[in-house]
PDB file of C-alpha atoms in Angstrom:
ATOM      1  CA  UNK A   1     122.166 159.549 155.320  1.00  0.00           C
ATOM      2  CA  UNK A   2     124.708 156.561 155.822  1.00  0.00           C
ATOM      3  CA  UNK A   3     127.312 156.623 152.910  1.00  0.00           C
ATOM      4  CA  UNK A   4     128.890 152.867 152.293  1.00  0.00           C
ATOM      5  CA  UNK A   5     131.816 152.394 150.515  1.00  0.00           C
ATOM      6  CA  UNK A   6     133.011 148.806 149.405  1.00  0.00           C
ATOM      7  CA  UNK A   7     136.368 148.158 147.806  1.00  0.00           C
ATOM      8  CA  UNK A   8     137.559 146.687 145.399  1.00  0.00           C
ATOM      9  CA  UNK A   9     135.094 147.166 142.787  1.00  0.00           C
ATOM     10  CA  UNK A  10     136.115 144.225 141.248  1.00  0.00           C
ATOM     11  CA  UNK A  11     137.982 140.909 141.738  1.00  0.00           C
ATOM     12  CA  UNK A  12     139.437 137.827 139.298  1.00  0.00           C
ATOM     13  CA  UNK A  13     140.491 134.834 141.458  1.00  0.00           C
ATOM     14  CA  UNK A  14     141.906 131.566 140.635  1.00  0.00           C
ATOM     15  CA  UNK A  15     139.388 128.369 142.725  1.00  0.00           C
ATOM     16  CA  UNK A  16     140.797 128.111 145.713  1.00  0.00           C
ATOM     17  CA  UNK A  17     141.865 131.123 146.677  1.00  0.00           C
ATOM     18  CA  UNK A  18     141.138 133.105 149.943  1.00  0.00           C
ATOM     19  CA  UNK A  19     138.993 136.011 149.245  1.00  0.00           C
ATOM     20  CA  UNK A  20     138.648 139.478 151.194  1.00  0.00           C
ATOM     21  CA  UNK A  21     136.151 143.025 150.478  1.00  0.00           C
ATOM     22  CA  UNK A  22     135.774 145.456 152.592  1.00  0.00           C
ATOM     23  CA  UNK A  23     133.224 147.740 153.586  1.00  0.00           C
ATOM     24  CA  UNK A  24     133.661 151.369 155.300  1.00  0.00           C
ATOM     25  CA  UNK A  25     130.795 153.247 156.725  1.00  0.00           C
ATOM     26  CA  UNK A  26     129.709 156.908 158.135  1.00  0.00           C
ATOM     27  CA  UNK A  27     128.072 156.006 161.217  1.00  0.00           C
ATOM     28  CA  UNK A  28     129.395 154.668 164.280  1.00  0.00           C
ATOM     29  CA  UNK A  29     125.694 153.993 165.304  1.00  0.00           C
ATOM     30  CA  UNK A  30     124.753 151.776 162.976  1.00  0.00           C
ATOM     31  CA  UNK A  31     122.971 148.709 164.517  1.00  0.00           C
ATOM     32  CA  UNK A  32     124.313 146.299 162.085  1.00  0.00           C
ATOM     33  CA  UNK A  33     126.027 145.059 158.530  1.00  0.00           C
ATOM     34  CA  UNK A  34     124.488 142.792 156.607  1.00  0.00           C
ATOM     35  CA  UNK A  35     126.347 141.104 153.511  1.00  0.00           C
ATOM     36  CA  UNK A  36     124.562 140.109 150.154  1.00  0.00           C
ATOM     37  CA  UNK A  37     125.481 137.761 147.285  1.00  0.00           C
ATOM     38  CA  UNK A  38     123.524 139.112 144.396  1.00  0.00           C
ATOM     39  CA  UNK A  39     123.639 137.057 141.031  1.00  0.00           C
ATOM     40  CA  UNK A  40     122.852 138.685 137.717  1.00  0.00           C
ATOM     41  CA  UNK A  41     119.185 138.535 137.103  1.00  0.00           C
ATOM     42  CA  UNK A  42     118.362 137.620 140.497  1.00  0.00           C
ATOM     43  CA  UNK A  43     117.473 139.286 143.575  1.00  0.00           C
ATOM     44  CA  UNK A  44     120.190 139.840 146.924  1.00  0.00           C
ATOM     45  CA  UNK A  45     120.477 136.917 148.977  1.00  0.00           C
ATOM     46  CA  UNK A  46     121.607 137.616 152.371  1.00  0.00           C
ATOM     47  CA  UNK A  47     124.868 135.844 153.524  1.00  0.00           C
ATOM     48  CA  UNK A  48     125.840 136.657 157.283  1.00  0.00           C
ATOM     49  CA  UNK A  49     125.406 139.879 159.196  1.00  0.00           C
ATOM     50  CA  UNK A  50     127.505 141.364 162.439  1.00  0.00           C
ATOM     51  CA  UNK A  51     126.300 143.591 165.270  1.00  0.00           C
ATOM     52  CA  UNK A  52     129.370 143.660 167.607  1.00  0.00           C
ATOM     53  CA  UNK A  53     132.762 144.230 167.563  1.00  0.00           C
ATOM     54  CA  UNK A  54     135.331 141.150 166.505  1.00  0.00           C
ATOM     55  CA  UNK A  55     134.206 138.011 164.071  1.00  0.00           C
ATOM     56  CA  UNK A  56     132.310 136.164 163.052  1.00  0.00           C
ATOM     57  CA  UNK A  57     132.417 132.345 160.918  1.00  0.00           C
ATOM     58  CA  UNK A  58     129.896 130.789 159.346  1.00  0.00           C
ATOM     59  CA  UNK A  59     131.503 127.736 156.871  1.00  0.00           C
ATOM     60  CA  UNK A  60     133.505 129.386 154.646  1.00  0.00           C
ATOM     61  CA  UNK A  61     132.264 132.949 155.573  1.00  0.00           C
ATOM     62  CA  UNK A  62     134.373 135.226 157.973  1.00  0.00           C
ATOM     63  CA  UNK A  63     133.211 138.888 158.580  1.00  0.00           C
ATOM     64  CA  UNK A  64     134.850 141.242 160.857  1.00  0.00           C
ATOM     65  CA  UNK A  65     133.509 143.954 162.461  1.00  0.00           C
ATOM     66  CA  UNK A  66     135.865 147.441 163.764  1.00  0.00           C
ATOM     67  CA  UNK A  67     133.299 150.057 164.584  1.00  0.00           C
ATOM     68  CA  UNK A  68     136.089 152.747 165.791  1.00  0.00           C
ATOM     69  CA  UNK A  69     137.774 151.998 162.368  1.00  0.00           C
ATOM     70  CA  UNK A  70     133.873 152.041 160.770  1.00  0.00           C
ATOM     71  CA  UNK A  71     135.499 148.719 158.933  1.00  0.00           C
ATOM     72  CA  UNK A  72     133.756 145.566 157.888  1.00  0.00           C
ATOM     73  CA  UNK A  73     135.046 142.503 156.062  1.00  0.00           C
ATOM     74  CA  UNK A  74     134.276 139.637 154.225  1.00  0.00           C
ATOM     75  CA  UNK A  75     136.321 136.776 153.658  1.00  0.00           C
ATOM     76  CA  UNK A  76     135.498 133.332 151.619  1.00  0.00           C
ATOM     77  CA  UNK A  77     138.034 130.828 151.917  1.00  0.00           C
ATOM     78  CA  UNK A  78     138.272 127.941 149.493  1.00  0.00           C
ATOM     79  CA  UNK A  79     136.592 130.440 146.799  1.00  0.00           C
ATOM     80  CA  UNK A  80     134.656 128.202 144.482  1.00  0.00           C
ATOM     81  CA  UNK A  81     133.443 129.026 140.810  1.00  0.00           C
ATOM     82  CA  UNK A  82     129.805 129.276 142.071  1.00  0.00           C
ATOM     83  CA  UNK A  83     130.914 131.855 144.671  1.00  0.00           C
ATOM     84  CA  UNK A  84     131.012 134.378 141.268  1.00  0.00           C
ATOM     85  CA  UNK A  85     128.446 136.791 142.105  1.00  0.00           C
ATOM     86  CA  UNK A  86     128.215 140.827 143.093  1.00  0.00           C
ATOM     87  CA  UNK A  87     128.593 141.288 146.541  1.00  0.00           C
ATOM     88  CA  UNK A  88     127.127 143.845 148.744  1.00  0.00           C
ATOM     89  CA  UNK A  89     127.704 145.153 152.302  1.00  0.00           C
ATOM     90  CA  UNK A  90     124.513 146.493 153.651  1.00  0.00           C
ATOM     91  CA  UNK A  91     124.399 149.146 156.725  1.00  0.00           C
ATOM     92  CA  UNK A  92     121.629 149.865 159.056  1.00  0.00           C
ATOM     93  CA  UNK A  93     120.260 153.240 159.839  1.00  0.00           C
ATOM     94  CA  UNK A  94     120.276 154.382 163.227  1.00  0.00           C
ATOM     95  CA  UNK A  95     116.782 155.956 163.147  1.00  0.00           C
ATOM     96  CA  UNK A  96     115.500 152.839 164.779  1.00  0.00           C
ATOM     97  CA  UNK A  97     113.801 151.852 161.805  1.00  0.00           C
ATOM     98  CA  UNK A  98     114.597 148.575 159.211  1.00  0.00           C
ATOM     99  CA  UNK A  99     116.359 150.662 156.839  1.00  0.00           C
ATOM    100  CA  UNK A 100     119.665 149.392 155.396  1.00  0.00           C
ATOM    101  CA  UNK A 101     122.117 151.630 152.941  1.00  0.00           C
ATOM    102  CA  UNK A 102     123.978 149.435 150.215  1.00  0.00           C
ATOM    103  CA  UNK A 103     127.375 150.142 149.012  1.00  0.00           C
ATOM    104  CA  UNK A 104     128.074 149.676 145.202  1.00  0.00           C
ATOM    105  CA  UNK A 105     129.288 146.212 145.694  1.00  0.00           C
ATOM    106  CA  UNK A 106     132.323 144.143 144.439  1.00  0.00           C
ATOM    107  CA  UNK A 107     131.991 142.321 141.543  1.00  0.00           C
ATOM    108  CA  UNK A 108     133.900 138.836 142.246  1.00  0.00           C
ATOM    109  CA  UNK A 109     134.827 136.042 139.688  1.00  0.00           C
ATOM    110  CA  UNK A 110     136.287 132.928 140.456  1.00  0.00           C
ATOM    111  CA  UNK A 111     138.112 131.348 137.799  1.00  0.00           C
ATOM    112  CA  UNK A 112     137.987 127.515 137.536  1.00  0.00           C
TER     113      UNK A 112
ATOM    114  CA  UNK B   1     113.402 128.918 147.238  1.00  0.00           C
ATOM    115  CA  UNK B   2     111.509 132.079 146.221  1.00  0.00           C
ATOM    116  CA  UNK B   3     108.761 133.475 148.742  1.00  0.00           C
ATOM    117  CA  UNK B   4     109.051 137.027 147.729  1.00  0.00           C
ATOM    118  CA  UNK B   5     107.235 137.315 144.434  1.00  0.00           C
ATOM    119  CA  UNK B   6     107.481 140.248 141.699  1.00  0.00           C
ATOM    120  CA  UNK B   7     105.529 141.228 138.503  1.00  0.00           C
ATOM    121  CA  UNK B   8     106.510 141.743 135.609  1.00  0.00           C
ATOM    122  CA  UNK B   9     109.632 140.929 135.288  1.00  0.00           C
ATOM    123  CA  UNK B  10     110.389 143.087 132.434  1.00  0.00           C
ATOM    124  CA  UNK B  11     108.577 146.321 131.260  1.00  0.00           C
ATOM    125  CA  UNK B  12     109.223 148.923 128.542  1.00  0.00           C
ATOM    126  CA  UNK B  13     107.518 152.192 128.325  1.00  0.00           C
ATOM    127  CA  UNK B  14     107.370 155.580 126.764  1.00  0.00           C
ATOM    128  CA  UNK B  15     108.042 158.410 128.299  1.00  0.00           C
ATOM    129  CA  UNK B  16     105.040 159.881 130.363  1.00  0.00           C
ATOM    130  CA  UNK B  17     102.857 156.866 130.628  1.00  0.00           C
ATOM    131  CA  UNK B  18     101.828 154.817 134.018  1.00  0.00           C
ATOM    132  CA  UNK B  19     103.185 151.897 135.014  1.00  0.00           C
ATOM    133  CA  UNK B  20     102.483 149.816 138.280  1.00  0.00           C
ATOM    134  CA  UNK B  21     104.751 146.938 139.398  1.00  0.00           C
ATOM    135  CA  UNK B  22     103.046 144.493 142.008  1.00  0.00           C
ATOM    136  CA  UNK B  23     104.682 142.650 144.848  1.00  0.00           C
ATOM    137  CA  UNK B  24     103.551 139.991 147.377  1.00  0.00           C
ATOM    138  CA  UNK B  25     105.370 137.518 149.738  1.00  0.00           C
ATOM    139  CA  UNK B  26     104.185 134.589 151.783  1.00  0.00           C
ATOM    140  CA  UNK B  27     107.399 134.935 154.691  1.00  0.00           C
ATOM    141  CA  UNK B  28     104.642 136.401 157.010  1.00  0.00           C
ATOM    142  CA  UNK B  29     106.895 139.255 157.810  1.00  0.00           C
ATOM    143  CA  UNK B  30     105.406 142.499 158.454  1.00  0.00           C
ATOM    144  CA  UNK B  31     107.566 144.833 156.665  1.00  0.00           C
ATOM    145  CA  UNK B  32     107.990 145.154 153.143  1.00  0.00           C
ATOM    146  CA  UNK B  33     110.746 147.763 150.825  1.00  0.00           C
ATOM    147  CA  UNK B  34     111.067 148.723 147.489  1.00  0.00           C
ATOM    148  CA  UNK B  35     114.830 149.509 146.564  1.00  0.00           C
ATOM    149  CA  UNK B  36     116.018 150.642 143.046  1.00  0.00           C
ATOM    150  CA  UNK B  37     118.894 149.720 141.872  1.00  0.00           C
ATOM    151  CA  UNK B  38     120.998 151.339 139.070  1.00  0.00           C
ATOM    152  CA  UNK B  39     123.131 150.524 136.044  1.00  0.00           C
ATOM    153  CA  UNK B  40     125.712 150.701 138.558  1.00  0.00           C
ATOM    154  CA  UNK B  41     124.225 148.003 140.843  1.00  0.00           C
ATOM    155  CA  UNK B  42     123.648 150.684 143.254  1.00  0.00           C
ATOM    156  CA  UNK B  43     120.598 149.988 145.723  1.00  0.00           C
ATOM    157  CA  UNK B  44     118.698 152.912 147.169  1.00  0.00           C
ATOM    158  CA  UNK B  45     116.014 152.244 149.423  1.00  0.00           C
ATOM    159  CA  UNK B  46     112.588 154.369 148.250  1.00  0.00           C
ATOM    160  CA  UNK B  47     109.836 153.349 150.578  1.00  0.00           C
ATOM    161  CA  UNK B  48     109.515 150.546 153.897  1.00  0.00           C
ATOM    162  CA  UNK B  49     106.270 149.833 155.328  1.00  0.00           C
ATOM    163  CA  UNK B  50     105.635 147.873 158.221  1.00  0.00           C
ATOM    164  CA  UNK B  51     101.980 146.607 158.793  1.00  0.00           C
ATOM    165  CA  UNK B  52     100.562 148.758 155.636  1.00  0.00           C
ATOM    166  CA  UNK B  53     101.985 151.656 157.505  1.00  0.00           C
ATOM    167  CA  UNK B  54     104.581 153.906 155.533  1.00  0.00           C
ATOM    168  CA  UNK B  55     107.658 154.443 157.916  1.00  0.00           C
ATOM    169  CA  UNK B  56     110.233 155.611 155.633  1.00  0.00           C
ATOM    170  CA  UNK B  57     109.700 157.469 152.122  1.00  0.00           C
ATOM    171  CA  UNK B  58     113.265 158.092 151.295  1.00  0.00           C
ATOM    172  CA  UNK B  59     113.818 161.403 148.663  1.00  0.00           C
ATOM    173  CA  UNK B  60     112.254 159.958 145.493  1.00  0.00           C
ATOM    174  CA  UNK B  61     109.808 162.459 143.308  1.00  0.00           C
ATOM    175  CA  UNK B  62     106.501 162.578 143.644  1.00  0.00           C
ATOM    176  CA  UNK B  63     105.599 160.786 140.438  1.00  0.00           C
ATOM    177  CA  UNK B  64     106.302 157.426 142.335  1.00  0.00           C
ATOM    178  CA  UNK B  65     103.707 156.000 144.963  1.00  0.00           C
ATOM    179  CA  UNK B  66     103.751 152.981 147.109  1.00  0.00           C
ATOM    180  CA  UNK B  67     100.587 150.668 147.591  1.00  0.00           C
ATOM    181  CA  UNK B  68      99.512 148.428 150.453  1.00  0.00           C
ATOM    182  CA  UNK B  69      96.515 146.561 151.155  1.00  0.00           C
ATOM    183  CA  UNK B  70      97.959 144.584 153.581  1.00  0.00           C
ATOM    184  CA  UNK B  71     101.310 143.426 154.944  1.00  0.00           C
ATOM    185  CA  UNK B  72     101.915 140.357 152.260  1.00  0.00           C
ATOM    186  CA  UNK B  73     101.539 143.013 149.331  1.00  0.00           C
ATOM    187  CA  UNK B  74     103.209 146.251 148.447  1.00  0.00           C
ATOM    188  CA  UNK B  75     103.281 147.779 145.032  1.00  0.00           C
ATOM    189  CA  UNK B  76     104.817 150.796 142.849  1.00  0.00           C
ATOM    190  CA  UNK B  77     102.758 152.927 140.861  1.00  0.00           C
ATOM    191  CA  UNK B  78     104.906 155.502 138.391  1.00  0.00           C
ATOM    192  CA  UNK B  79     102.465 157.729 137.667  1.00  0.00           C
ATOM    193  CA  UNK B  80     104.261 159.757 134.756  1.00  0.00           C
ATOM    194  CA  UNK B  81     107.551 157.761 133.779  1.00  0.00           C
ATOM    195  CA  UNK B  82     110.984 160.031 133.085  1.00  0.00           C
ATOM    196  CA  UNK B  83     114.621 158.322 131.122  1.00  0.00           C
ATOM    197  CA  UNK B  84     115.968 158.450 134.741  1.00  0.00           C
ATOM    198  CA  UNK B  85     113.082 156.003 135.646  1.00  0.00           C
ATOM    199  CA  UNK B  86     114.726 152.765 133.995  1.00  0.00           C
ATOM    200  CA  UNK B  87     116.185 150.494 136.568  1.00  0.00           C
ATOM    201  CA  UNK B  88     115.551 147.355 138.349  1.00  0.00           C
ATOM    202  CA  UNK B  89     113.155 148.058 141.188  1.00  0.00           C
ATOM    203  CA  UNK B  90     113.239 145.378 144.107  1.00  0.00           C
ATOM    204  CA  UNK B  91     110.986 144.289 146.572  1.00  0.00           C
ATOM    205  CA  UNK B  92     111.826 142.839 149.694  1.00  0.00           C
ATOM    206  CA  UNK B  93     110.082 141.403 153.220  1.00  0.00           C
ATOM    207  CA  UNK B  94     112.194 141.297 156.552  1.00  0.00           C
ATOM    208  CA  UNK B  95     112.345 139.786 159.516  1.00  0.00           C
ATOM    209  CA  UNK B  96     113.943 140.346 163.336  1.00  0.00           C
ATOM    210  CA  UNK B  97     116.936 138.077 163.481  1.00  0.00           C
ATOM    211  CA  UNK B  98     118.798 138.561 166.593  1.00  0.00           C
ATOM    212  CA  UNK B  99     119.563 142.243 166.806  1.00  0.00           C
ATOM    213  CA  UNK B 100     118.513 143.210 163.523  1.00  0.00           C
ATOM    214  CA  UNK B 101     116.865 142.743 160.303  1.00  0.00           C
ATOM    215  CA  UNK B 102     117.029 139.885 157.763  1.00  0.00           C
ATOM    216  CA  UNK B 103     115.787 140.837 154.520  1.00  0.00           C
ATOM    217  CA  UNK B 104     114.891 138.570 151.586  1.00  0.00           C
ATOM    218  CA  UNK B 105     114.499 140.192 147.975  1.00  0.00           C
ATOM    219  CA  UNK B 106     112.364 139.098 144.948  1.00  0.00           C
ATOM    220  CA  UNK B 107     113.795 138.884 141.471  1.00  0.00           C
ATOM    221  CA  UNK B 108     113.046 142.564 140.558  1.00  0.00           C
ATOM    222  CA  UNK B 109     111.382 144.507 137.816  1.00  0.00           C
ATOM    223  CA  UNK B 110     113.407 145.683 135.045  1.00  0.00           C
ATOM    224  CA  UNK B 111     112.150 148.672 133.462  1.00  0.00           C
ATOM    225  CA  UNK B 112     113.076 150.339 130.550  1.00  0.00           C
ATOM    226  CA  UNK B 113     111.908 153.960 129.404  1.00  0.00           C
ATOM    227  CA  UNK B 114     112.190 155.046 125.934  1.00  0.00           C
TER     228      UNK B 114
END
């Protein structure tokens, strides 16, 4: 089974700043990463996902992707109070099937 | 805008009794989960079906059974509830985006046993 690990587990920012989390996983053959922004009470909402090696920006959202490293990151620049939220990297099973394995997620707060 | 749909939102129960938690959505997609997620925030995936058809049934006791009557509805029967039981349980519906999977979550069902 695919074992995610996201660090840190938590994170105080001042508005403004740049913010980065990081995801490691077990499998190299992993068909993608999803990231979710999950606020309390409320369901996951899917933010951007990778399949390939390198980048990838949407608006303020940067992920990058290192499989030999099995490394993924998130970025948010311009962090915004409203960004506050749990944040979870979701990984795809290689079975060939829609299954995705969730890290823990890191707990972000953006201080006005 | 929420399309995948959960009841109830809250439910607290003794120990041993049956509880069923209901889920539709109106995406269209044609396969739906049901994830648990911990104190901890942890999501594990239980069960996926695509078209009413189980695919996956991670490790989760036998006490728990998924129901589909077609692919816009799955839901959770507990047939004998344990402590270990309370959690949120989510439902989601994906879709093929690309390469891979886009999924979109309801609000989830809190349970509490006492």
């Amino acid at each position: 089974q695919e074992k995610v690990q996201q660090s840190p587990e938590s994170l105080i920012v001042p508005e403004g700043a740049m913010v980065s989390l990081n995801c490691s996983f077990s499998d190299s053959a992993s068909q993608s990463i999803w990231w979710y922004q999950q606020h309390p009470g409320k369901g996951p909402k899917a933010l951007i996902s990778i399949f390939s090696n390198g980048n990838k920006k949407e608006g303020r959202l940067t992920v990058y992707l290192n499989r030999a490293s099995l490394h993924v990151s998130l970025h948010i620049k311009d962090s915004q109070p409203s960004d506050s939220a749990v944040y979870l990297c979701a990984v795809s099973s290689n079975t060939g099937y829609q299954n995705f394995y969730f890290g823990k997620g890191t707990s972000l707060t953006v201080i006005p | 805008e929420t399309a995948v749909f959960q009841t109830p939102n809250y439910h607290v129960t003794q120990v041993g009794n049956e509880v069923s938690f209901n889920c539709k959505q109106t995406l269209g997609h044609d396969t739906m989960y049901w994830y648990k997620q911990d104190s901890k925030k942890l999501l594990k995936i239980m069960f996926s079906y695509n078209n009413k058809q189980l695919i996956v049934n991670e490790t989760v006791p036998r006490r728990f059974s998924p129901q589909s009557s077609d692919k816009a509805h799955l839901n959770l029967r507990i047939k004998s509830v344990e402590p270990e039981d309370s959690a949120v349980y989510l439902c989601a519906s994906s879709y093929r985006l690309g390469g891979s999977y886009e999924q979109y979550f309801g609000p989830g069902t809190r349970l509490t046993v006492l």
